[in-house]
Amino acid sequence: MDYSQFLVMYQEIGLLVLILLVFLFDTFSSKEAPRGLSMFTVVLFGLLTLAGFVTPCCKEVASAFGGMYVTSPTMVAIKNVLNIGVFIVLIQAKGWAHSEFMRVRRGEFYELLLITLFGMYLMISARHFLLFIIGLETASLPLAALVAFDKNRYESHEAAVKYMLTAVFSSAIFMMGLSFVYALAGTLYFSDIAASVIDGGAMLIVAVAFVIAGMGFKLSLVPFHLWTADVYQGAPTSITSYLSVISKGAAAFAFFVIMVQVFGPFYNQIWEWMLYALIILTITVGNLFALRQKNLKRFLAFSSISQAGYIMLGVIAGSAQGLGSLIYYILVYIFSNLAAFGVIQSIESKTGRVDMDSYNNLYSTNPKLAFTMMLAMFSLAGIPPFAGFFSKFFIFSTAVASGSVALYILVLIALINTIISLYYYLLVVKAMFINNQEDCVIAPFKSSVSDRLGMWICVAGIILAGIVSCIYNGIVNTSVHNPEYIFTIFAN
């Protein structure tokens, strides 16, 4: 066996080494000084994230295990984007991890979190469905344990049961679809499936529908979204933030690869209209249900459902520009959503409240938190000049670049829904800045250093990503149909 092929998996190997070091530190460190584990994990993962940008190991496409695993500068860039998000989550979770409740389970939290990231790495680089399933389950099953981490809350247990049942059910549907694919193609290699299946007829339609349904659960696409709000509300806020951006981002990247590389030849005949309907339903239902929410975690749950619909515009474009726009959208979404969750977690840790009414006149007592939440809401809504505007602009431009009348209509519907979303995002801003002084229920307080650091990184990302967009793309000088230029800074 040629062990040199493991060097191709240097990002996965690095992450496994980190997981082992965290496990050993947690096992053998002095119980009188357990807080060192958080700093140890954050610092090492920060170094791992930095190494992803500077390591010159992958300048071209490389494969391992007979082509089951593939890496390239694009794959490295995608993993780097996820690493940025996980690094912010680890920083923001530091205060929660230091609570007395977490004293004896702090190590399990970090280990399970990093194991799920390892599974997502495999999902992104897999070019064989066997390896993809291993990555999918490695990413999904530990998340159920993380959702149930707050064992003293009934809501956390309920959320974990719903997530577990949904994960198992969606995986079963996905693998049922793969059984049809294997019956048609006789192989599970992505490239071989596309070459082997000439005309599968009804069986191919069923296979594609099952695969889309299975991945739709992971992405919270309507009508596979019903678990999302309950799980987001019941899980600890640090886990909810991880679910909302990292898990969704990895699933979106993997979904793009599957639909384009495996089922790309059947775009016009089969899956374009399936995804077309799902995008309209997802954006519309997510926006309409978000209008009714008063709990901010449920509010962001339905917001994330609608955002998943926008992300799918990059998938339905099915091009290199679509992948570039999708990567950028996920990056901006990471900064924006984690900024919002950073504010929610900071206030929840001090007051125990996550309802929107408790944010009334927040600006008068905690102006920095109010400003951070305002930037997050403006970016999620797509208000210029913040990064969220450019992410929507690029993904809409990519979708209409094909010139298809159907995609023009789809983008028009998405634009109308964007206007609807402005209302509920601005409700949060109104509560913080406009509502009466006497309605204020949160007294002035100072957030923890880790919370402030995480929010500073997010705010910087929201602002700088918009500036980078102007420099690297067509708003100023170049073609709007080449947003992938922005992501050269993420690849080696």
Short mmCIF file of C-alpha atoms in Angstrom, two decimals, residues 232 241 244-245 248 283 286-287 290 296-311 328-344 356 371-393 395-396 414-429 432 458-459 461-463 465:
data_model
loop_
_atom_site.label_atom_id
_atom_site.label_comp_id
_atom_site.label_asym_id
_atom_site.label_seq_id
_atom_site.Cartn_x
_atom_site.Cartn_y
_atom_site.Cartn_z
CA TYR A 232 -32.57 25.50 16.96
CA SER A 241 -24.96 28.63 15.73
CA SER A 244 -27.00 27.06 11.30
CA VAL A 245 -23.81 27.84 9.38
CA LYS A 248 -25.57 23.90 6.38
CA ILE A 283 -37.59 31.05 0.31
CA GLY A 286 -39.08 30.56 5.43
CA ASN A 287 -39.87 34.27 5.05
CA ALA A 290 -40.18 34.21 10.17
CA LEU A 296 -34.98 34.97 18.30
CA LYS A 297 -33.59 31.45 17.94
CA ARG A 298 -36.74 30.33 16.13
CA PHE A 299 -36.62 33.59 14.18
CA LEU A 300 -33.10 32.78 12.94
CA ALA A 301 -34.19 29.20 12.25
CA PHE A 302 -36.76 30.33 9.69
CA SER A 303 -34.32 32.95 8.44
CA SER A 304 -31.81 30.14 7.81
CA ILE A 305 -34.48 28.20 5.91
CA SER A 306 -35.02 31.11 3.54
CA GLN A 307 -31.26 31.61 3.25
CA ALA A 308 -30.95 27.95 2.20
CA GLY A 309 -33.26 28.75 -0.70
CA TYR A 310 -30.98 31.58 -1.82
CA ILE A 311 -27.96 29.28 -1.51
CA TYR A 328 -18.95 33.56 -1.09
CA TYR A 329 -22.57 33.41 0.08
CA ILE A 330 -21.66 30.83 2.73
CA LEU A 331 -18.70 32.91 3.90
CA VAL A 332 -20.84 36.04 4.31
CA TYR A 333 -23.62 34.01 5.91
CA ILE A 334 -21.12 32.65 8.45
CA PHE A 335 -20.06 36.14 9.50
CA SER A 336 -23.61 37.53 9.55
CA ASN A 337 -25.35 34.66 11.34
CA LEU A 338 -22.59 34.16 13.90
CA ALA A 339 -22.64 37.87 14.69
CA ALA A 340 -26.36 37.59 15.45
CA PHE A 341 -25.90 34.43 17.52
CA GLY A 342 -22.99 36.06 19.33
CA VAL A 343 -25.30 38.84 20.53
CA ILE A 344 -28.03 36.34 21.45
CA MET A 356 -37.44 39.76 20.80
CA PHE A 371 -24.78 47.89 16.64
CA THR A 372 -23.46 44.36 16.06
CA MET A 373 -26.96 42.94 15.78
CA MET A 374 -27.93 45.74 13.41
CA LEU A 375 -25.01 44.94 11.10
CA ALA A 376 -25.95 41.26 11.17
CA MET A 377 -29.60 41.98 10.32
CA PHE A 378 -28.65 44.41 7.53
CA SER A 379 -26.24 41.87 6.03
CA LEU A 380 -28.74 38.99 6.23
CA ALA A 381 -31.36 41.21 4.62
CA GLY A 382 -28.99 42.18 1.80
CA ILE A 383 -28.92 45.91 2.47
CA PRO A 384 -25.98 47.73 0.80
CA PRO A 385 -23.14 48.39 1.39
CA PHE A 386 -22.80 45.38 3.70
CA ALA A 387 -21.47 42.03 2.52
CA GLY A 388 -24.89 40.38 2.41
CA PHE A 389 -25.90 42.68 -0.44
CA PHE A 390 -22.98 41.50 -2.57
CA SER A 391 -23.57 37.84 -1.74
CA LYS A 392 -27.16 38.10 -2.97
CA PHE A 393 -26.12 40.17 -5.96
CA ILE A 395 -25.79 34.61 -6.61
CA PHE A 396 -28.69 36.30 -8.43
CA ALA A 414 -36.35 35.56 -4.91
CA LEU A 415 -36.08 39.36 -5.20
CA ILE A 416 -39.70 39.79 -4.10
CA ASN A 417 -39.01 37.55 -1.12
CA THR A 418 -35.92 39.61 -0.31
CA ILE A 419 -38.18 42.65 0.03
CA ILE A 420 -40.47 40.67 2.36
CA SER A 421 -37.46 39.64 4.46
CA LEU A 422 -36.53 43.29 4.99
CA TYR A 423 -39.62 43.67 7.17
CA TYR A 424 -38.83 40.99 9.72
CA TYR A 425 -35.10 41.74 9.86
CA LEU A 426 -35.90 45.40 10.50
CA LEU A 427 -38.30 44.42 13.29
CA VAL A 428 -35.25 43.48 15.35
CA VAL A 429 -33.55 46.78 14.51
CA MET A 432 -33.33 47.91 19.59
CA CYS A 458 -17.81 38.80 12.57
CA VAL A 459 -18.25 42.56 12.24
CA GLY A 461 -15.83 40.01 8.19
CA ILE A 462 -19.14 41.64 7.25
CA ILE A 463 -17.41 44.91 6.41
CA ALA A 465 -16.06 40.96 2.68
#
